[in-house]
mmCIF file with all atom_site columns, C-alpha atoms in Angstrom:
data_model
loop_
_atom_site.group_PDB
_atom_site.id
_atom_site.type_symbol
_atom_site.label_atom_id
_atom_site.label_alt_id
_atom_site.label_comp_id
_atom_site.label_asym_id
_atom_site.label_entity_id
_atom_site.label_seq_id
_atom_site.pdbx_PDB_ins_code
_atom_site.Cartn_x
_atom_site.Cartn_y
_atom_site.Cartn_z
_atom_site.occupancy
_atom_site.B_iso_or_equiv
_atom_site.pdbx_formal_charge
_atom_site.auth_seq_id
_atom_site.auth_comp_id
_atom_site.auth_asym_id
_atom_site.auth_atom_id
_atom_site.pdbx_PDB_model_num
ATOM 1   C CA . ARG A 1 1   ? 91.495  38.558 15.610  1.00 78.00 ? 1   ARG A CA 1
ATOM 2   C CA . MET A 1 2   ? 90.037  36.435 12.801  1.00 83.00 ? 2   MET A CA 1
ATOM 3   C CA . SER A 1 3   ? 93.343  34.630 12.296  1.00 85.00 ? 3   SER A CA 1
ATOM 4   C CA . MET A 1 4   ? 93.417  33.794 16.027  1.00 89.00 ? 4   MET A CA 1
ATOM 5   C CA . MET A 1 5   ? 89.907  32.361 15.775  1.00 91.00 ? 5   MET A CA 1
ATOM 6   C CA . ILE A 1 6   ? 90.917  30.254 12.773  1.00 91.00 ? 6   ILE A CA 1
ATOM 7   C CA . LYS A 1 7   ? 94.004  28.971 14.588  1.00 88.00 ? 7   LYS A CA 1
ATOM 8   C CA . ALA A 1 8   ? 91.877  28.081 17.617  1.00 91.00 ? 8   ALA A CA 1
ATOM 9   C CA . ALA A 1 9   ? 89.410  26.149 15.470  1.00 92.00 ? 9   ALA A CA 1
ATOM 10  C CA . GLN A 1 10  ? 92.044  24.564 13.233  1.00 90.00 ? 10  GLN A CA 1
ATOM 11  C CA . PRO A 1 11  ? 95.564  24.791 14.670  1.00 89.00 ? 11  PRO A CA 1
ATOM 12  C CA . ASP A 1 12  ? 97.215  22.988 11.770  1.00 89.00 ? 12  ASP A CA 1
ATOM 13  C CA . GLY A 1 13  ? 96.682  22.195 8.131   1.00 90.00 ? 13  GLY A CA 1
ATOM 14  C CA . PRO A 1 14  ? 95.595  24.070 5.052   1.00 94.00 ? 14  PRO A CA 1
ATOM 15  C CA . VAL A 1 15  ? 92.879  26.685 5.137   1.00 94.00 ? 15  VAL A CA 1
ATOM 16  C CA . HIS A 1 16  ? 90.177  27.684 2.669   1.00 95.00 ? 16  HIS A CA 1
ATOM 17  C CA . LEU A 1 17  ? 88.568  31.066 3.289   1.00 95.00 ? 17  LEU A CA 1
ATOM 18  C CA . ALA A 1 18  ? 85.390  32.634 1.949   1.00 94.00 ? 18  ALA A CA 1
ATOM 19  C CA . GLY A 1 19  ? 83.526  35.879 2.338   1.00 92.00 ? 19  GLY A CA 1
ATOM 20  C CA . TYR A 1 20  ? 80.458  37.628 0.975   1.00 90.00 ? 20  TYR A CA 1
ATOM 21  C CA . SER A 1 21  ? 80.568  41.257 -0.174  1.00 84.00 ? 21  SER A CA 1
ATOM 22  C CA . GLY A 1 22  ? 82.823  43.258 2.180   1.00 83.00 ? 22  GLY A CA 1
ATOM 23  C CA . GLY A 1 23  ? 83.470  40.022 4.054   1.00 88.00 ? 23  GLY A CA 1
ATOM 24  C CA . GLY A 1 24  ? 85.322  38.795 0.969   1.00 90.00 ? 24  GLY A CA 1
ATOM 25  C CA . ILE A 1 25  ? 87.837  41.593 1.386   1.00 89.00 ? 25  ILE A CA 1
ATOM 26  C CA . LEU A 1 26  ? 88.125  40.637 5.053   1.00 90.00 ? 26  LEU A CA 1
ATOM 27  C CA . ALA A 1 27  ? 88.756  36.998 4.024   1.00 93.00 ? 27  ALA A CA 1
ATOM 28  C CA . TYR A 1 28  ? 91.490  38.202 1.659   1.00 93.00 ? 28  TYR A CA 1
ATOM 29  C CA . ALA A 1 29  ? 93.112  40.287 4.417   1.00 92.00 ? 29  ALA A CA 1
ATOM 30  C CA . VAL A 1 30  ? 92.964  37.327 6.814   1.00 94.00 ? 30  VAL A CA 1
ATOM 31  C CA . ALA A 1 31  ? 94.592  35.156 4.132   1.00 95.00 ? 31  ALA A CA 1
ATOM 32  C CA . ALA A 1 32  ? 97.442  37.666 3.914   1.00 94.00 ? 32  ALA A CA 1
ATOM 33  C CA . GLN A 1 33  ? 97.881  37.575 7.683   1.00 93.00 ? 33  GLN A CA 1
ATOM 34  C CA . LEU A 1 34  ? 97.819  33.761 7.828   1.00 94.00 ? 34  LEU A CA 1
ATOM 35  C CA . LEU A 1 35  ? 100.275 33.462 4.952   1.00 94.00 ? 35  LEU A CA 1
ATOM 36  C CA . GLY A 1 36  ? 102.555 35.921 6.746   1.00 93.00 ? 36  GLY A CA 1
ATOM 37  C CA . GLU A 1 37  ? 102.432 33.636 9.796   1.00 92.00 ? 37  GLU A CA 1
ATOM 38  C CA . GLY A 1 38  ? 103.470 30.643 7.689   1.00 92.00 ? 38  GLY A CA 1
ATOM 39  C CA . ARG A 1 39  ? 100.044 29.015 7.341   1.00 93.00 ? 39  ARG A CA 1
ATOM 40  C CA . LEU A 1 40  ? 99.042  27.343 4.087   1.00 94.00 ? 40  LEU A CA 1
ATOM 41  C CA . VAL A 1 41  ? 96.024  29.068 2.559   1.00 95.00 ? 41  VAL A CA 1
ATOM 42  C CA . ILE A 1 42  ? 94.685  27.031 -0.359  1.00 94.00 ? 42  ILE A CA 1
ATOM 43  C CA . SER A 1 43  ? 92.019  29.436 -1.591  1.00 93.00 ? 43  SER A CA 1
ATOM 44  C CA . VAL A 1 44  ? 90.097  32.610 -0.966  1.00 94.00 ? 44  VAL A CA 1
ATOM 45  C CA . ASN A 1 45  ? 86.535  32.389 -2.286  1.00 93.00 ? 45  ASN A CA 1
ATOM 46  C CA . LEU A 1 46  ? 84.800  35.689 -2.955  1.00 90.00 ? 46  LEU A CA 1
ATOM 47  C CA . LEU A 1 47  ? 81.016  35.868 -3.150  1.00 88.00 ? 47  LEU A CA 1
ATOM 48  C CA . ASP A 1 48  ? 79.831  39.075 -4.833  1.00 84.00 ? 48  ASP A CA 1
ATOM 49  C CA . THR A 1 49  ? 82.955  40.855 -3.631  1.00 83.00 ? 49  THR A CA 1
ATOM 50  C CA . GLY A 1 50  ? 84.155  43.826 -5.594  1.00 78.00 ? 50  GLY A CA 1
ATOM 51  C CA . LEU A 1 51  ? 87.499  45.456 -5.082  1.00 75.00 ? 51  LEU A CA 1
ATOM 52  C CA . GLY A 1 52  ? 86.457  49.042 -5.621  1.00 61.00 ? 52  GLY A CA 1
ATOM 53  C CA . GLU A 1 53  ? 88.466  52.024 -6.654  1.00 51.00 ? 53  GLU A CA 1
ATOM 54  C CA . ALA A 1 54  ? 89.234  54.850 -4.258  1.00 44.00 ? 54  ALA A CA 1
ATOM 55  C CA . ASN A 1 55  ? 86.170  56.654 -2.967  1.00 42.00 ? 55  ASN A CA 1
ATOM 56  C CA . ASP A 1 56  ? 85.218  60.007 -4.465  1.00 44.00 ? 56  ASP A CA 1
ATOM 57  C CA . VAL A 1 57  ? 85.405  61.376 -0.935  1.00 44.00 ? 57  VAL A CA 1
ATOM 58  C CA . ALA A 1 58  ? 88.463  60.587 1.163   1.00 48.00 ? 58  ALA A CA 1
ATOM 59  C CA . PRO A 1 59  ? 87.555  57.878 3.720   1.00 45.00 ? 59  PRO A CA 1
ATOM 60  C CA . GLU A 1 60  ? 88.418  60.085 6.672   1.00 50.00 ? 60  GLU A CA 1
ATOM 61  C CA . GLU A 1 61  ? 85.852  62.606 5.409   1.00 51.00 ? 61  GLU A CA 1
ATOM 62  C CA . ILE A 1 62  ? 82.968  60.130 5.226   1.00 66.00 ? 62  ILE A CA 1
ATOM 63  C CA . ASP A 1 63  ? 80.886  60.385 8.371   1.00 85.00 ? 63  ASP A CA 1
ATOM 64  C CA . VAL A 1 64  ? 77.786  58.585 9.508   1.00 89.00 ? 64  VAL A CA 1
ATOM 65  C CA . GLU A 1 65  ? 75.401  61.490 8.889   1.00 91.00 ? 65  GLU A CA 1
ATOM 66  C CA . TYR A 1 66  ? 76.732  61.948 5.344   1.00 89.00 ? 66  TYR A CA 1
ATOM 67  C CA . ALA A 1 67  ? 76.366  58.231 4.575   1.00 89.00 ? 67  ALA A CA 1
ATOM 68  C CA . TYR A 1 68  ? 72.860  58.019 6.049   1.00 92.00 ? 68  TYR A CA 1
ATOM 69  C CA . LEU A 1 69  ? 71.584  61.084 4.187   1.00 93.00 ? 69  LEU A CA 1
ATOM 70  C CA . ALA A 1 70  ? 73.167  59.922 0.908   1.00 91.00 ? 70  ALA A CA 1
ATOM 71  C CA . THR A 1 71  ? 71.383  56.587 1.285   1.00 90.00 ? 71  THR A CA 1
ATOM 72  C CA . LEU A 1 72  ? 68.087  58.353 2.008   1.00 92.00 ? 72  LEU A CA 1
ATOM 73  C CA . GLU A 1 73  ? 68.510  60.501 -1.117  1.00 92.00 ? 73  GLU A CA 1
ATOM 74  C CA . GLU A 1 74  ? 69.227  57.410 -3.202  1.00 90.00 ? 74  GLU A CA 1
ATOM 75  C CA . ALA A 1 75  ? 66.204  55.556 -1.802  1.00 90.00 ? 75  ALA A CA 1
ATOM 76  C CA . HIS A 1 76  ? 63.870  58.554 -2.245  1.00 92.00 ? 76  HIS A CA 1
ATOM 77  C CA . PRO A 1 77  ? 64.993  60.591 -5.266  1.00 92.00 ? 77  PRO A CA 1
ATOM 78  C CA . ASP A 1 78  ? 61.592  62.296 -5.351  1.00 94.00 ? 78  ASP A CA 1
ATOM 79  C CA . LYS A 1 79  ? 62.054  63.571 -1.765  1.00 92.00 ? 79  LYS A CA 1
ATOM 80  C CA . ARG A 1 80  ? 65.468  65.210 -2.078  1.00 91.00 ? 80  ARG A CA 1
ATOM 81  C CA . THR A 1 81  ? 64.054  68.488 -0.802  1.00 92.00 ? 81  THR A CA 1
ATOM 82  C CA . GLN A 1 82  ? 62.921  66.837 2.439   1.00 92.00 ? 82  GLN A CA 1
ATOM 83  C CA . VAL A 1 83  ? 66.329  65.217 2.859   1.00 92.00 ? 83  VAL A CA 1
ATOM 84  C CA . ALA A 1 84  ? 68.036  68.565 2.215   1.00 93.00 ? 84  ALA A CA 1
ATOM 85  C CA . ASP A 1 85  ? 65.796  70.181 4.841   1.00 93.00 ? 85  ASP A CA 1
ATOM 86  C CA . MET A 1 86  ? 66.774  67.455 7.313   1.00 93.00 ? 86  MET A CA 1
ATOM 87  C CA . ARG A 1 87  ? 70.453  68.007 6.505   1.00 90.00 ? 87  ARG A CA 1
ATOM 88  C CA . ALA A 1 88  ? 70.158  71.747 7.176   1.00 93.00 ? 88  ALA A CA 1
ATOM 89  C CA . ALA A 1 89  ? 68.062  71.413 10.339  1.00 92.00 ? 89  ALA A CA 1
ATOM 90  C CA . LEU A 1 90  ? 69.875  68.523 12.007  1.00 90.00 ? 90  LEU A CA 1
ATOM 91  C CA . GLN A 1 91  ? 73.486  68.819 10.858  1.00 87.00 ? 91  GLN A CA 1
ATOM 92  C CA . GLY A 1 92  ? 75.753  67.734 13.691  1.00 88.00 ? 92  GLY A CA 1
ATOM 93  C CA . GLU A 1 93  ? 72.897  66.284 15.764  1.00 91.00 ? 93  GLU A CA 1
ATOM 94  C CA . GLY A 1 94  ? 73.871  62.681 15.024  1.00 90.00 ? 94  GLY A CA 1
ATOM 95  C CA . VAL A 1 95  ? 72.482  59.873 12.948  1.00 91.00 ? 95  VAL A CA 1
ATOM 96  C CA . GLN A 1 96  ? 69.929  58.858 15.594  1.00 91.00 ? 96  GLN A CA 1
ATOM 97  C CA . ALA A 1 97  ? 68.251  62.276 15.309  1.00 92.00 ? 97  ALA A CA 1
ATOM 98  C CA . LEU A 1 98  ? 68.259  61.919 11.509  1.00 92.00 ? 98  LEU A CA 1
ATOM 99  C CA . ILE A 1 99  ? 66.669  58.460 11.740  1.00 92.00 ? 99  ILE A CA 1
ATOM 100 C CA . ALA A 1 100 ? 63.933  59.777 14.045  1.00 91.00 ? 100 ALA A CA 1
ATOM 101 C CA . GLU A 1 101 ? 63.212  62.686 11.686  1.00 91.00 ? 101 GLU A CA 1
ATOM 102 C CA . ALA A 1 102 ? 63.185  60.396 8.631   1.00 92.00 ? 102 ALA A CA 1
ATOM 103 C CA . ARG A 1 103 ? 60.582  58.251 10.363  1.00 91.00 ? 103 ARG A CA 1
ATOM 104 C CA . LYS A 1 104 ? 58.437  61.295 11.163  1.00 90.00 ? 104 LYS A CA 1
ATOM 105 C CA . ARG A 1 105 ? 58.573  62.268 7.492   1.00 91.00 ? 105 ARG A CA 1
ATOM 106 C CA . GLY A 1 106 ? 57.709  58.759 6.328   1.00 89.00 ? 106 GLY A CA 1
ATOM 107 C CA . LEU A 1 107 ? 61.100  58.239 4.694   1.00 91.00 ? 107 LEU A CA 1
ATOM 108 C CA . GLU A 1 108 ? 61.951  55.227 6.825   1.00 87.00 ? 108 GLU A CA 1
ATOM 109 C CA . SER A 1 109 ? 60.007  52.483 8.575   1.00 84.00 ? 109 SER A CA 1
ATOM 110 C CA . ALA A 1 110 ? 60.116  51.942 12.316  1.00 79.00 ? 110 ALA A CA 1
ATOM 111 C CA . ALA A 1 111 ? 61.191  48.308 12.004  1.00 80.00 ? 111 ALA A CA 1
ATOM 112 C CA . MET A 1 112 ? 64.299  48.694 14.167  1.00 76.00 ? 112 MET A CA 1
ATOM 113 C CA . ASP A 1 113 ? 64.966  50.579 17.391  1.00 85.00 ? 113 ASP A CA 1
ATOM 114 C CA . PRO A 1 114 ? 66.526  53.961 16.400  1.00 84.00 ? 114 PRO A CA 1
ATOM 115 C CA . GLU A 1 115 ? 69.417  53.526 18.832  1.00 89.00 ? 115 GLU A CA 1
ATOM 116 C CA . ILE A 1 116 ? 70.283  50.101 17.429  1.00 90.00 ? 116 ILE A CA 1
ATOM 117 C CA . GLU A 1 117 ? 69.912  51.362 13.866  1.00 89.00 ? 117 GLU A CA 1
ATOM 118 C CA . ALA A 1 118 ? 72.243  54.280 14.654  1.00 90.00 ? 118 ALA A CA 1
ATOM 119 C CA . LEU A 1 119 ? 74.839  51.834 15.995  1.00 91.00 ? 119 LEU A CA 1
ATOM 120 C CA . GLU A 1 120 ? 74.497  49.781 12.809  1.00 90.00 ? 120 GLU A CA 1
ATOM 121 C CA . TRP A 1 121 ? 75.159  52.898 10.733  1.00 90.00 ? 121 TRP A CA 1
ATOM 122 C CA . ILE A 1 122 ? 78.221  53.727 12.832  1.00 89.00 ? 122 ILE A CA 1
ATOM 123 C CA . ARG A 1 123 ? 79.584  50.202 12.330  1.00 86.00 ? 123 ARG A CA 1
ATOM 124 C CA . ARG A 1 124 ? 78.813  50.222 8.605   1.00 84.00 ? 124 ARG A CA 1
ATOM 125 C CA . VAL A 1 125 ? 80.600  53.519 7.994   1.00 86.00 ? 125 VAL A CA 1
ATOM 126 C CA . ALA A 1 126 ? 83.594  52.444 10.101  1.00 83.00 ? 126 ALA A CA 1
ATOM 127 C CA . PHE A 1 127 ? 83.858  49.272 7.989   1.00 79.00 ? 127 PHE A CA 1
ATOM 128 C CA . GLU A 1 128 ? 83.533  51.251 4.734   1.00 78.00 ? 128 GLU A CA 1
ATOM 129 C CA . ASN A 1 129 ? 86.238  53.646 5.909   1.00 79.00 ? 129 ASN A CA 1
ATOM 130 C CA . ALA A 1 130 ? 88.516  50.712 6.765   1.00 77.00 ? 130 ALA A CA 1
ATOM 131 C CA . LEU A 1 131 ? 87.895  49.211 3.317   1.00 75.00 ? 131 LEU A CA 1
ATOM 132 C CA . GLY A 1 132 ? 88.649  52.539 1.688   1.00 74.00 ? 132 GLY A CA 1
ATOM 133 C CA . ASN A 1 133 ? 92.011  52.648 3.451   1.00 75.00 ? 133 ASN A CA 1
ATOM 134 C CA . TYR A 1 134 ? 92.932  49.014 2.678   1.00 78.00 ? 134 TYR A CA 1
ATOM 135 C CA . THR A 1 135 ? 95.435  48.304 -0.066  1.00 82.00 ? 135 THR A CA 1
ATOM 136 C CA . PRO A 1 136 ? 95.400  44.561 -0.720  1.00 85.00 ? 136 PRO A CA 1
ATOM 137 C CA . PRO A 1 137 ? 98.739  42.878 -1.399  1.00 89.00 ? 137 PRO A CA 1
ATOM 138 C CA . ARG A 1 138 ? 99.332  40.315 -4.133  1.00 87.00 ? 138 ARG A CA 1
ATOM 139 C CA . LEU A 1 139 ? 99.028  36.836 -2.631  1.00 89.00 ? 139 LEU A CA 1
ATOM 140 C CA . GLN A 1 140 ? 100.134 33.457 -3.879  1.00 87.00 ? 140 GLN A CA 1
ATOM 141 C CA . VAL A 1 141 ? 96.748  31.878 -3.305  1.00 89.00 ? 141 VAL A CA 1
ATOM 142 C CA . ARG A 1 142 ? 93.951  30.567 -5.506  1.00 90.00 ? 142 ARG A CA 1
ATOM 143 C CA . LEU A 1 143 ? 91.320  33.272 -5.802  1.00 87.00 ? 143 LEU A CA 1
ATOM 144 C CA . ARG A 1 144 ? 87.831  32.158 -6.812  1.00 87.00 ? 144 ARG A CA 1
ATOM 145 C CA . GLN A 1 145 ? 84.992  34.508 -7.555  1.00 84.00 ? 145 GLN A CA 1
ATOM 146 C CA . PHE A 1 146 ? 81.301  33.790 -7.473  1.00 82.00 ? 146 PHE A CA 1
ATOM 147 C CA . HIS A 1 147 ? 78.866  36.524 -8.409  1.00 74.00 ? 147 HIS A CA 1
ATOM 148 C CA . VAL A 1 148 ? 75.557  37.234 -10.014 1.00 71.00 ? 148 VAL A CA 1
ATOM 149 C CA . ASP A 1 149 ? 75.524  38.796 -13.441 1.00 65.00 ? 149 ASP A CA 1
ATOM 150 C CA . ASP A 1 150 ? 75.918  42.517 -13.052 1.00 61.00 ? 150 ASP A CA 1
ATOM 151 C CA . PRO A 1 151 ? 75.967  44.472 -16.311 1.00 61.00 ? 151 PRO A CA 1
ATOM 152 C CA . GLY A 1 152 ? 77.516  47.477 -14.570 1.00 60.00 ? 152 GLY A CA 1
ATOM 153 C CA . HIS A 1 153 ? 80.695  45.671 -13.497 1.00 58.00 ? 153 HIS A CA 1
ATOM 154 C CA . THR A 1 154 ? 83.482  43.727 -15.132 1.00 60.00 ? 154 THR A CA 1
ATOM 155 C CA . PRO A 1 155 ? 83.475  39.989 -14.359 1.00 60.00 ? 155 PRO A CA 1
ATOM 156 C CA . ASP A 1 156 ? 86.635  40.265 -12.244 1.00 65.00 ? 156 ASP A CA 1
ATOM 157 C CA . LYS A 1 157 ? 85.085  43.099 -10.147 1.00 65.00 ? 157 LYS A CA 1
ATOM 158 C CA . GLY A 1 158 ? 88.433  44.863 -9.814  1.00 65.00 ? 158 GLY A CA 1
ATOM 159 C CA . TRP A 1 159 ? 90.508  41.867 -8.661  1.00 71.00 ? 159 TRP A CA 1
ATOM 160 C CA . LYS A 1 160 ? 92.321  41.389 -11.966 1.00 69.00 ? 160 LYS A CA 1
ATOM 161 C CA . ARG A 1 161 ? 95.003  43.876 -10.959 1.00 64.00 ? 161 ARG A CA 1
ATOM 162 C CA . LEU A 1 162 ? 96.061  41.520 -8.143  1.00 67.00 ? 162 LEU A CA 1
ATOM 163 C CA . VAL A 1 163 ? 95.761  38.244 -10.014 1.00 62.00 ? 163 VAL A CA 1
ATOM 164 C CA . PRO A 1 164 ? 98.011  37.811 -13.051 1.00 54.00 ? 164 PRO A CA 1
ATOM 165 C CA . ALA A 1 165 ? 96.261  34.673 -14.327 1.00 52.00 ? 165 ALA A CA 1
ATOM 166 C CA . PRO A 1 166 ? 92.704  34.753 -15.682 1.00 48.00 ? 166 PRO A CA 1
ATOM 167 C CA . LEU A 1 167 ? 90.051  34.318 -13.040 1.00 45.00 ? 167 LEU A CA 1
#
């Protein structure tokens, strides 16, 4: 769909693509599709985009409730017991029920409508699952990376295995 939008906006000529975070991986995938269709892609510019390793949990096993509760535990390490109680009491009830309970317990603010927030969680996990299943091909395209200093990651953020030349 993204390649169709690019072709509609710019039917001919070279293309430069860019993406931030997970959008950088999307830009890379779109570059592969455009190159496969014979388009000239000059560069893919990645902004704080890491190419992670395989997830500890298989992507098909990651569900919305799991992701939401894991994020709650990370945000509130001192309230793990409350999160565990929520997990036991509301397992299988859906992320919207978890969001409502987290708000009652003061673990989350009421800034967003719970139904909309639940939809956001569903979209986020679907995107993470798609990323976990994506194996990027090697492309003959200039790959540029822009990122903040992050002592926990290598400068190439996992892309070196696809790019033979130094970044």
